[in-house]
Short mmCIF file of C-alpha atoms in Angstrom, two decimals:
data_model
loop_
_atom_site.label_atom_id
_atom_site.label_comp_id
_atom_site.label_asym_id
_atom_site.label_seq_id
_atom_site.Cartn_x
_atom_site.Cartn_y
_atom_site.Cartn_z
CA UNK A 507 123.10 73.28 83.02
CA UNK A 508 121.20 71.58 85.80
CA UNK A 509 119.47 68.31 84.96
CA UNK A 510 116.06 69.71 85.82
CA UNK A 511 116.60 72.62 83.49
CA UNK A 512 117.65 70.26 80.72
CA UNK A 513 114.54 68.15 81.19
CA UNK A 514 112.35 71.25 80.87
CA UNK A 515 114.10 72.23 77.64
CA UNK A 516 113.41 68.80 76.16
CA UNK A 517 109.72 68.77 77.19
CA UNK A 518 107.64 70.89 74.82
CA UNK A 519 104.69 71.36 77.17
CA UNK A 520 106.74 72.11 80.27
CA UNK A 521 108.93 74.44 78.22
CA UNK A 522 105.87 76.34 76.94
CA UNK A 523 104.69 77.08 80.49
CA UNK A 524 108.13 78.28 81.59
CA UNK A 525 108.55 80.23 78.36
CA UNK A 526 105.37 82.25 78.85
CA UNK A 527 106.49 83.03 82.39
CA UNK A 528 109.75 84.33 80.96
CA UNK A 529 107.91 86.39 78.37
CA UNK A 530 105.62 88.05 80.88
CA UNK A 531 108.51 88.50 83.27
CA UNK A 532 110.58 90.35 80.71
CA UNK A 533 107.55 92.33 79.62
CA UNK A 534 106.81 93.38 83.20
CA UNK A 535 110.35 94.55 83.79
CA UNK A 536 110.26 96.41 80.45
CA UNK A 537 106.99 98.17 81.31
CA UNK A 538 108.28 98.96 84.77
CA UNK A 539 111.43 100.54 83.32
CA UNK A 540 109.35 102.51 80.84
CA UNK A 541 106.99 103.77 83.56
CA UNK A 542 109.77 104.76 86.00
CA UNK A 543 111.87 106.64 83.43
CA UNK A 544 108.85 108.26 81.92
CA UNK A 545 107.75 109.57 85.29
CA UNK A 546 111.24 110.65 86.38
CA UNK A 547 111.83 112.60 83.12
CA UNK A 548 108.43 114.29 83.40
CA UNK A 549 109.33 115.52 86.87
CA UNK A 550 112.55 117.22 85.66
CA UNK A 551 111.91 120.57 83.97
CA UNK A 552 115.43 120.55 82.58
CA UNK A 553 115.05 117.13 81.04
CA UNK A 554 111.64 118.06 79.54
CA UNK A 555 113.02 121.29 78.09
CA UNK A 556 116.07 119.48 76.69
CA UNK A 557 114.00 116.82 74.95
CA UNK A 558 110.91 118.70 73.74
CA UNK A 559 112.42 122.12 72.96
CA UNK A 560 114.98 120.50 70.70
CA UNK A 561 113.51 118.57 67.74
CA UNK A 562 116.93 117.12 66.95
CA UNK A 563 117.04 115.36 70.34
CA UNK A 564 113.53 113.94 69.85
CA UNK A 565 114.41 112.65 66.37
CA UNK A 566 117.60 110.98 67.74
CA UNK A 567 115.62 109.26 70.48
CA UNK A 568 112.96 107.99 68.02
CA UNK A 569 115.59 106.80 65.56
CA UNK A 570 117.38 105.00 68.37
CA UNK A 571 114.19 103.27 69.44
CA UNK A 572 113.43 102.08 65.88
CA UNK A 573 117.03 100.97 65.39
CA UNK A 574 116.90 98.84 68.55
CA UNK A 575 113.59 97.23 67.53
CA UNK A 576 114.80 96.42 64.00
CA UNK A 577 118.21 95.22 65.29
CA UNK A 578 116.66 92.96 67.92
CA UNK A 579 114.04 91.56 65.50
CA UNK A 580 116.54 90.95 62.68
CA UNK A 581 119.50 89.75 64.67
CA UNK A 582 117.81 87.80 67.49
CA UNK A 583 119.14 84.48 66.21
CA UNK A 584 122.69 85.73 65.86
CA UNK A 585 123.25 87.85 68.98
CA UNK A 586 123.95 86.43 72.43
CA UNK A 587 121.15 86.11 74.95
CA UNK A 588 122.78 88.79 77.12
CA UNK A 589 122.85 91.21 74.17
CA UNK A 590 119.16 90.45 73.48
CA UNK A 591 118.26 91.17 77.10
CA UNK A 592 120.27 94.42 77.16
CA UNK A 593 118.75 95.63 73.87
CA UNK A 594 115.23 95.00 75.19
CA UNK A 595 115.90 96.83 78.46
CA UNK A 596 117.59 99.70 76.65
CA UNK A 597 114.59 100.01 74.33
CA UNK A 598 112.22 100.04 77.33
CA UNK A 599 114.22 102.90 78.92
CA UNK A 600 114.35 104.94 75.71
CA UNK A 601 110.61 104.47 75.27
CA UNK A 602 110.08 105.75 78.78
CA UNK A 603 112.09 108.88 78.01
CA UNK A 604 110.15 109.61 74.79
CA UNK A 605 106.78 108.90 76.47
CA UNK A 606 107.42 111.24 79.39
CA UNK A 607 104.98 113.64 77.76
CA UNK A 608 102.16 111.29 78.83
CA UNK A 609 102.52 112.58 82.40
CA UNK A 610 102.47 116.16 81.14
CA UNK A 611 99.52 115.91 78.78
CA UNK A 612 97.08 113.54 80.52
CA UNK A 613 95.61 113.54 84.04
CA UNK A 614 96.54 110.86 86.55
CA UNK A 615 92.93 109.64 86.52
CA UNK A 616 92.99 109.09 82.74
CA UNK A 617 96.31 107.32 82.94
CA UNK A 618 95.14 105.03 85.71
CA UNK A 619 91.87 104.22 83.90
CA UNK A 620 93.61 103.44 80.67
CA UNK A 621 96.24 101.30 82.45
CA UNK A 622 93.72 99.20 84.38
CA UNK A 623 91.54 98.72 81.28
CA UNK A 624 94.61 97.65 79.24
CA UNK A 625 95.61 95.13 81.93
CA UNK A 626 92.15 93.57 81.96
CA UNK A 627 91.90 93.39 78.13
CA UNK A 628 95.46 92.17 77.71
CA UNK A 629 95.21 89.58 80.45
CA UNK A 630 91.94 88.18 79.13
CA UNK A 631 93.25 87.81 75.56
CA UNK A 632 96.57 86.25 76.57
CA UNK A 633 94.64 83.64 78.54
CA UNK A 634 92.43 83.03 75.46
CA UNK A 635 95.51 82.68 73.24
CA UNK A 636 97.02 80.13 75.61
CA UNK A 637 93.99 77.85 75.64
CA UNK A 638 92.45 78.21 72.17
CA UNK A 639 93.05 75.46 69.63
CA UNK A 640 92.05 77.72 66.76
CA UNK A 641 94.58 78.30 64.01
CA UNK A 642 95.04 82.06 63.79
CA UNK A 643 98.17 82.12 61.58
CA UNK A 644 96.14 83.91 58.87
CA UNK A 645 95.44 86.80 61.21
CA UNK A 646 98.97 88.14 60.83
CA UNK A 647 98.49 89.44 57.26
CA UNK A 648 95.18 91.20 58.03
CA UNK A 649 96.47 92.67 61.30
CA UNK A 650 99.58 94.08 59.62
CA UNK A 651 97.37 95.55 56.85
CA UNK A 652 95.26 97.20 59.54
CA UNK A 653 98.35 98.47 61.35
CA UNK A 654 99.77 100.07 58.18
CA UNK A 655 96.35 101.54 57.44
CA UNK A 656 96.27 103.15 60.92
CA UNK A 657 99.75 104.54 60.49
CA UNK A 658 99.01 106.05 57.09
CA UNK A 659 95.65 107.45 58.19
CA UNK A 660 97.26 108.91 61.32
CA UNK A 661 99.99 110.57 59.31
CA UNK A 662 97.50 112.10 56.86
CA UNK A 663 95.21 113.29 59.67
CA UNK A 664 98.12 115.16 61.25
CA UNK A 665 97.69 117.73 58.49
CA UNK A 666 93.92 117.97 58.75
CA UNK A 667 93.26 117.39 62.45
CA UNK A 668 89.77 115.85 62.07
CA UNK A 669 88.70 114.83 65.53
CA UNK A 670 86.26 112.20 64.30
CA UNK A 671 89.03 110.55 62.25
CA UNK A 672 91.36 110.63 65.27
CA UNK A 673 88.72 108.87 67.39
CA UNK A 674 88.17 106.24 64.70
CA UNK A 675 91.91 105.64 64.44
CA UNK A 676 92.12 105.21 68.19
CA UNK A 677 89.27 102.63 68.19
CA UNK A 678 90.82 100.74 65.28
CA UNK A 679 94.16 100.91 66.99
CA UNK A 680 92.81 99.24 70.11
CA UNK A 681 91.19 96.53 67.98
CA UNK A 682 94.26 95.86 65.88
CA UNK A 683 96.60 95.62 68.89
CA UNK A 684 94.17 93.42 70.79
CA UNK A 685 94.23 91.08 67.79
CA UNK A 686 98.10 91.30 67.71
CA UNK A 687 98.10 90.34 71.44
CA UNK A 688 96.38 87.07 70.65
CA UNK A 689 98.45 86.51 67.54
CA UNK A 690 101.83 87.22 69.19
CA UNK A 691 101.06 85.08 72.26
CA UNK A 692 99.98 82.20 70.02
CA UNK A 693 103.09 82.75 67.90
CA UNK A 694 105.37 82.22 70.93
CA UNK A 695 103.62 78.92 71.66
CA UNK A 696 103.78 77.83 68.01
CA UNK A 697 107.49 78.64 67.81
CA UNK A 698 108.05 76.65 70.94
CA UNK A 699 106.40 73.64 69.32
CA UNK A 700 108.48 74.11 66.17
CA UNK A 701 111.66 73.51 68.15
CA UNK A 702 110.37 70.09 69.17
CA UNK A 703 112.49 68.44 71.85
CA UNK A 704 115.61 70.31 70.76
CA UNK A 705 116.09 73.77 72.35
CA UNK A 706 119.21 75.29 73.93
CA UNK A 707 119.12 77.63 76.88
CA UNK A 708 120.29 80.44 74.58
CA UNK A 709 117.39 79.83 72.24
CA UNK A 710 115.00 79.59 75.14
CA UNK A 711 116.03 82.99 76.56
CA UNK A 712 116.06 84.74 73.20
CA UNK A 713 112.62 83.44 72.26
CA UNK A 714 111.41 84.81 75.61
CA UNK A 715 112.97 88.23 74.86
CA UNK A 716 111.51 88.62 71.36
CA UNK A 717 108.14 87.38 72.57
CA UNK A 718 108.29 89.94 75.39
CA UNK A 719 109.20 92.68 72.94
CA UNK A 720 106.16 91.98 70.71
CA UNK A 721 103.73 91.76 73.62
CA UNK A 722 105.31 94.82 75.28
CA UNK A 723 104.58 96.82 72.05
CA UNK A 724 101.03 95.46 71.93
CA UNK A 725 100.36 96.38 75.58
CA UNK A 726 101.85 99.85 75.21
CA UNK A 727 99.94 100.66 72.06
CA UNK A 728 96.64 99.45 73.56
CA UNK A 729 97.34 101.69 76.57
CA UNK A 730 98.14 104.74 74.41
CA UNK A 731 95.08 104.40 72.17
CA UNK A 732 92.82 103.87 75.17
CA UNK A 733 94.38 106.94 76.84
CA UNK A 734 93.49 109.02 73.77
CA UNK A 735 89.95 107.70 73.80
CA UNK A 736 89.39 108.25 77.52
CA UNK A 737 90.91 111.72 77.39
CA UNK A 738 88.71 112.66 74.46
CA UNK A 739 85.54 111.39 76.18
CA UNK A 740 86.44 113.39 79.23
CA UNK A 741 86.74 116.59 77.23
CA UNK A 742 83.30 115.94 75.73
CA UNK A 743 81.65 116.09 79.14
#
């Protein structure tokens, strides 16, 4: 390893700046892969028919996504940094395939509006997380409780289809994932400090990957919930 790289790894503050660049870099590539594959699949009638006319295929894709997330989260300290990178990129591609319906269900205007709004919200909160001195470790428990509440409420409402409940779930979803954006960004910085002056290149890369995965999920969920809200408001007009 070059001497300059070694000096960065041994300097907590310098390492934090580089680490956040790595996190956002991985996240950007992940979102780009998701967007490209989502669009390409939506433009292929054969691919759309294969995926959405066959529930078995959809289930396999969803299970594969969950398996990659759980594997990456649980094994991040044991797998190599190359494996961590490949798992993240594979997950991004699979997510793009399963989200191809976005381009079929929503208008380009709604997608663009939701994306720009998500970027502004996400960017503002990541900046806040990077500069705030506030201890937000306790947020994790409440945010996870809120997330599980949203999941359970959404599953129940699938059987009843109450529009007002769906709107409330979307609003709460945005709020929860905005909170998780701050929490996950701050967590990356806290984990960096926990390493002190001892961090290997392998650990540096893998921390960047797992941080990118968490923020990628936050960004994507904010976007999807906003898309539902904007689409609903458009139908009301």
